[in-house]
């Protein structure tokens, strides 16, 4: 039986993981993404995301870059190293060219600077969920 976040099941709603240490950002993104039909699971740290139950699968990950403990770039690096085919969108309130370059070199599906318009996040998620051409 397929899970609710199974990308191969056209009848399921994609499940987006949101990782941010700021509760107001997590709640805002949860509300925004749910308003357009996505399932959302929020995590307060990269470590919490990595410790999730084994069978819990996601269609996309949205993560803050700067967080206590493991940051978003390290989380992205671990996801890439694991071979998990999970598009990663990174966001930060402190944009730096070298950080964006590193994120893109690691294969980030998107890079957003906080604050951002909700429509930009939705566009970024939709682009990340499209199958490769």
XYZ file of C-alpha atoms in Angstrom, residues 3 19 23 31 48 51 54-55 64 69 71 75-76 78 82-83 90 93 98 112 116 122 132:
23
model
C 2.011 6.107 1.726
C 12.679 22.287 9.233
C 8.133 28.197 15.581
C -0.386 27.039 6.971
C 14.652 15.890 14.697
C 15.489 10.961 13.721
C 11.914 4.963 9.381
C 8.876 4.718 7.090
C 16.362 27.037 7.220
C 23.175 22.447 16.029
C 22.229 23.765 9.850
C 21.291 18.530 6.462
C 21.248 18.844 2.671
C 23.533 14.290 4.583
C 22.288 9.023 1.778
C 21.146 8.802 -1.832
C 16.911 26.192 1.556
C 17.547 35.579 6.550
C 29.123 31.647 -1.199
C 15.008 31.763 -0.802
C 9.886 35.996 1.039
C 4.752 27.855 -3.526
C 12.838 15.756 -14.288
